[in-house]
Amino acid sequence: MATNVTNLGVEGLRSINRYFFYQLVAVILTIIAEIIVFTLIGSASSIAGAALQSAQGAGSMVLILIALLVIIEIVLLVFSVYALLSLMFGIRDLRRSQFKNSAAYAGISKWLKWLVILSVILVAIIAVVVLALIVSVATSFVGSFIGSYSGLGAGSASAGSGAQAYFSMLLIFTFLLMVVELVFGWKLSTLYKKLSSDVSQKPLNTAGNLLLASIVILFIGGLISLANGFSSAVSLYTSVGAGSTGLDLVSAIIGFVGLIVSAASLYLGWTGTSAALRKQ
């Protein structure tokens, strides 16, 4: 192979290696964040039934945990951005190299580019819908409060109907985002497997299989979460108490398992690319 092409292949490997490392750190931080959230929920329950002195101590712990959670979320975002940039640069170099799967990398690059653009669009739409939902719920609350004293409840009923519409839109666009993420993970797993063939590193192939498993697990957890949200909305707007189904806990456990599998996939990808780079 020509020297410049070989260098492109090595640079691509280095970028993909950095992607695995940055994304692994991001996933580990996500796992830590979820543990903190569970701890916060438990602390809130303790405060609700604690004596005043005990509640004050628990309240201080809650504030510390919230501050720690905010810091983790900020660091997580930074590592996620670095991971995405490293992935983009890595695929760019790989598709310009003389690896036997360079043409496949070019096709995967196009897929991932459009999937990222679509994800950004969907996230922006979801953000707007969430804002509209918050405004609608607030308007409904204020309308109900005024109506209870003035006898005029039509406005609150209209606002409540709007909240239902926004919530339905939120569920739909969230589902679409989940589908996009599922396809993104599938294409990314294909990249892992192609790269495994090019650099003769079996851990990368295993990483691809584990990535597929993790995105399917997370997708199932997301569907259960959406079903739980829909059930809660029906209960809220129809005044029919559905009772606690425990779907939120099931979804959280499944999501946690999915993150563990994802971390294992990223670790194998990192060790596989590291081993390939040591041979250069």
Coordinates of C-alpha atoms in Angstrom, one line a residue:
M1 CA 0.0 0.0 0.0
A2 CA 1.0 3.6 -0.6
T3 CA 2.5 5.4 2.4
N4 CA -0.2 8.1 2.5
V5 CA -3.0 5.5 2.4
T6 CA -1.4 3.5 5.1
N7 CA -1.1 6.6 7.3
L8 CA -4.8 7.3 6.6
G9 CA -5.7 3.8 7.8
V10 CA -3.6 4.2 11.0
E11 CA -5.1 7.6 11.7
G12 CA -8.5 6.2 11.2
L13 CA -7.8 3.4 13.7
R14 CA -6.5 6.0 16.2
S15 CA -9.6 8.1 15.9
I16 CA -11.9 5.0 16.2
N17 CA -9.8 4.0 19.3
R18 CA -10.4 7.4 20.8
Y19 CA -14.1 7.1 20.0
F20 CA -14.3 3.8 21.9
F21 CA -12.5 5.3 24.9
Y22 CA -14.5 8.6 25.1
Q23 CA -17.8 6.7 24.6
L24 CA -16.9 4.2 27.2
V25 CA -16.2 7.0 29.7
A26 CA -19.6 8.5 28.7
V27 CA -21.5 5.3 29.3
I28 CA -19.8 4.7 32.6
L29 CA -20.8 8.2 33.7
T30 CA -24.3 7.5 32.5
I31 CA -24.4 4.4 34.7
I32 CA -23.1 6.4 37.7
A33 CA -25.7 9.1 37.0
E34 CA -28.5 6.4 37.0
I35 CA -27.2 5.1 40.3
I36 CA -27.3 8.6 41.7
V37 CA -30.9 9.0 40.5
F38 CA -32.0 5.8 42.2
T39 CA -30.2 7.0 45.3
L40 CA -32.1 10.3 45.1
I41 CA -35.4 8.6 44.8
G42 CA -34.6 6.5 47.8
S43 CA -33.5 9.6 49.8
A44 CA -36.7 11.4 48.9
S45 CA -38.7 8.5 50.2
S46 CA -36.6 8.5 53.4
I47 CA -37.1 12.3 53.9
A48 CA -40.9 11.9 53.5
G49 CA -41.2 9.7 56.5
A50 CA -38.2 10.9 58.6
A51 CA -38.1 13.1 61.7
L52 CA -37.2 16.7 61.2
Q53 CA -33.5 16.4 62.2
S54 CA -33.0 13.2 60.1
A55 CA -34.8 14.9 57.2
Q56 CA -32.5 17.9 57.4
G57 CA -29.4 15.6 57.2
A58 CA -30.9 13.6 54.3
G59 CA -31.8 16.9 52.6
S60 CA -28.1 18.0 52.6
M61 CA -27.2 14.6 51.1
V62 CA -29.8 15.1 48.4
L63 CA -28.3 18.5 47.5
I64 CA -24.8 17.1 47.3
L65 CA -26.1 14.3 45.0
I66 CA -27.9 16.7 42.8
A67 CA -24.8 18.9 42.5
L68 CA -22.7 15.8 41.7
L69 CA -25.3 14.7 39.1
V70 CA -25.1 18.1 37.3
I71 CA -21.3 17.9 37.2
I72 CA -21.5 14.3 35.8
E73 CA -24.0 15.3 33.1
I74 CA -21.8 18.2 32.0
V75 CA -18.7 16.0 31.8
L76 CA -20.8 13.2 30.1
L77 CA -21.9 15.7 27.4
V78 CA -18.2 16.7 26.7
F79 CA -17.1 13.1 26.3
S80 CA -20.0 12.3 24.1
V81 CA -19.2 15.2 21.8
Y82 CA -15.5 14.2 21.6
A83 CA -16.6 10.6 20.9
L84 CA -18.9 11.6 18.0
L85 CA -16.2 13.8 16.5
S86 CA -13.6 11.0 16.8
L87 CA -16.0 8.6 15.1
M88 CA -16.6 11.0 12.2
F89 CA -12.9 11.6 11.7
G90 CA -12.1 7.9 12.0
I91 CA -14.7 6.9 9.4
R92 CA -13.5 9.7 7.1
D93 CA -9.9 8.3 7.2
L94 CA -11.0 4.7 6.9
R95 CA -13.1 5.2 3.8
R96 CA -10.1 6.9 2.1
S97 CA -7.7 4.2 3.1
Q98 CA -6.9 1.0 1.1
F99 CA -8.6 -1.4 3.6
K100 CA -10.5 -4.0 1.7
N101 CA -13.8 -2.7 3.3
S102 CA -13.1 1.0 2.4
A103 CA -16.1 1.1 0.1
A104 CA -18.3 -0.3 2.9
Y105 CA -17.0 2.4 5.2
A106 CA -18.0 5.1 2.7
G107 CA -21.6 3.7 2.6
I108 CA -21.7 3.5 6.4
S109 CA -20.4 7.0 6.7
K110 CA -23.3 8.3 4.5
W111 CA -25.8 6.4 6.7
L112 CA -24.4 7.7 9.9
K113 CA -24.3 11.3 8.6
W114 CA -27.9 11.4 7.7
L115 CA -28.9 9.5 10.9
V116 CA -27.1 12.1 13.0
I117 CA -28.8 15.0 11.1
L118 CA -32.2 13.3 11.5
S119 CA -31.5 12.7 15.2
V120 CA -30.7 16.4 15.7
I121 CA -33.9 17.4 13.9
L122 CA -36.0 15.0 16.1
V123 CA -34.3 16.2 19.3
A124 CA -35.1 19.8 18.4
I125 CA -38.7 18.9 17.6
I126 CA -39.0 17.0 20.9
A127 CA -37.6 20.0 22.8
V128 CA -40.2 22.3 21.2
V129 CA -43.0 19.8 22.0
V130 CA -41.8 19.5 25.6
L131 CA -41.8 23.3 26.0
A132 CA -45.3 23.5 24.5
L133 CA -46.5 20.7 26.8
I134 CA -45.1 22.5 29.9
V135 CA -46.8 25.8 28.8
S136 CA -50.1 23.9 28.1
V137 CA -50.1 22.1 31.5
A138 CA -49.2 25.4 33.3
T139 CA -52.1 27.1 31.4
S140 CA -54.4 24.3 32.3
F141 CA -53.5 24.6 36.0
V142 CA -53.9 28.3 36.1
G143 CA -57.2 28.0 34.2
S144 CA -58.5 25.4 36.7
F145 CA -57.4 27.6 39.6
I146 CA -59.2 30.7 38.2
G147 CA -62.2 28.6 37.1
S148 CA -62.7 27.2 40.6
Y149 CA -63.4 30.8 41.8
S150 CA -65.1 32.3 38.8
G151 CA -67.1 29.4 37.6
L152 CA -65.5 29.6 34.1
G153 CA -63.8 26.3 33.3
A154 CA -63.9 26.2 29.5
G155 CA -60.4 27.6 29.1
S156 CA -58.9 24.9 31.3
A157 CA -60.7 22.2 29.4
S158 CA -59.3 23.6 26.1
A159 CA -55.8 23.8 27.6
G160 CA -56.1 20.2 28.9
S161 CA -57.0 19.0 25.4
G162 CA -54.0 20.8 24.1
A163 CA -51.8 19.1 26.7
Q164 CA -53.1 15.7 25.5
A165 CA -52.2 16.5 21.9
Y166 CA -48.7 17.6 22.8
F167 CA -48.1 14.6 25.0
S168 CA -49.2 12.3 22.1
M169 CA -46.8 14.1 19.8
L170 CA -44.0 13.7 22.4
L171 CA -44.6 9.9 22.4
I172 CA -44.6 9.7 18.6
F173 CA -41.4 11.7 18.1
T174 CA -39.7 10.0 20.9
F175 CA -40.5 6.6 19.3
L176 CA -39.2 7.9 15.9
L177 CA -35.9 9.0 17.7
M178 CA -35.6 5.5 19.2
V179 CA -36.0 3.9 15.8
V180 CA -33.3 6.2 14.3
E181 CA -31.0 5.3 17.2
L182 CA -31.7 1.6 16.6
V183 CA -30.7 1.9 12.9
F184 CA -27.6 4.0 13.9
G185 CA -26.5 1.2 16.3
W186 CA -27.1 -1.4 13.6
K187 CA -24.9 0.5 11.1
L188 CA -22.3 1.1 13.8
S189 CA -22.1 -2.6 14.6
T190 CA -21.5 -3.3 10.9
L191 CA -18.6 -0.9 11.1
Y192 CA -17.1 -2.8 14.0
K193 CA -17.4 -6.1 12.2
K194 CA -15.9 -4.7 8.9
L195 CA -13.0 -3.2 10.9
S196 CA -12.5 -6.5 12.7
S197 CA -12.0 -8.2 9.4
D198 CA -9.5 -5.5 8.2
V199 CA -7.3 -5.5 11.2
S200 CA -7.8 -9.2 12.2
Q201 CA -9.1 -8.4 15.7
K202 CA -11.9 -10.7 16.9
P203 CA -12.7 -8.5 19.9
L204 CA -14.1 -5.9 17.4
N205 CA -16.5 -8.5 16.0
T206 CA -17.6 -9.4 19.5
A207 CA -18.0 -5.7 20.2
G208 CA -20.3 -5.4 17.2
N209 CA -22.5 -8.3 18.4
L210 CA -22.7 -6.8 21.9
L211 CA -23.6 -3.4 20.5
L212 CA -26.5 -5.0 18.6
A213 CA -27.6 -6.7 21.8
S214 CA -27.4 -3.5 23.8
I215 CA -29.4 -1.4 21.4
V216 CA -32.1 -4.0 21.2
I217 CA -32.2 -4.2 25.0
L218 CA -32.3 -0.4 25.3
F219 CA -35.0 -0.2 22.5
I220 CA -37.2 -2.7 24.5
G221 CA -36.7 -0.7 27.7
G222 CA -37.6 2.5 25.8
L223 CA -40.8 0.9 24.5
I224 CA -41.8 -0.1 28.0
S225 CA -41.1 3.4 29.2
L226 CA -43.3 4.8 26.4
A227 CA -46.1 2.3 27.3
N228 CA -45.8 3.4 30.9
G229 CA -46.1 7.1 29.9
F230 CA -49.1 6.4 27.7
S231 CA -50.7 4.4 30.6
S232 CA -50.1 7.3 33.0
A233 CA -51.5 9.8 30.5
V234 CA -54.7 7.8 30.0
S235 CA -55.1 7.5 33.8
L236 CA -54.6 11.2 34.2
Y237 CA -56.9 12.5 31.5
T238 CA -59.7 9.9 31.9
S239 CA -59.6 9.9 35.7
V240 CA -59.4 6.1 35.6
G241 CA -56.8 5.0 38.2
A242 CA -54.8 2.3 36.6
G243 CA -52.7 1.7 39.7
S244 CA -49.0 1.1 39.8
T245 CA -47.9 -1.3 37.1
G246 CA -44.2 -1.2 38.0
L247 CA -43.4 -0.6 34.3
D248 CA -41.1 2.3 35.3
L249 CA -39.0 0.0 37.4
V250 CA -38.9 -2.7 34.8
S251 CA -37.8 -0.1 32.2
A252 CA -35.1 1.3 34.4
I253 CA -33.7 -2.2 35.1
I254 CA -33.7 -3.1 31.4
G255 CA -32.0 0.2 30.5
F256 CA -29.4 -0.4 33.2
V257 CA -28.6 -3.9 31.7
G258 CA -28.4 -2.3 28.3
L259 CA -25.9 0.2 29.5
I260 CA -23.7 -2.6 31.0
V261 CA -23.7 -4.5 27.8
S262 CA -22.9 -1.3 25.8
A263 CA -20.0 -0.7 28.2
A264 CA -18.7 -4.2 27.5
S265 CA -19.0 -3.6 23.8
L266 CA -17.0 -0.4 23.9
Y267 CA -14.3 -1.9 26.1
L268 CA -13.8 -4.7 23.7
G269 CA -13.7 -2.2 20.8
W270 CA -11.1 -0.1 22.6
T271 CA -8.9 -3.1 23.5
G272 CA -9.3 -4.5 19.9
T273 CA -8.2 -1.2 18.2
S274 CA -5.5 -0.7 20.7
A275 CA -4.1 -4.1 19.9
A276 CA -4.3 -3.3 16.2
L277 CA -2.4 -0.1 16.6
R278 CA 0.4 -1.8 18.6
K279 CA 1.0 -3.9 15.5
Q280 CA 1.5 -0.9 13.2

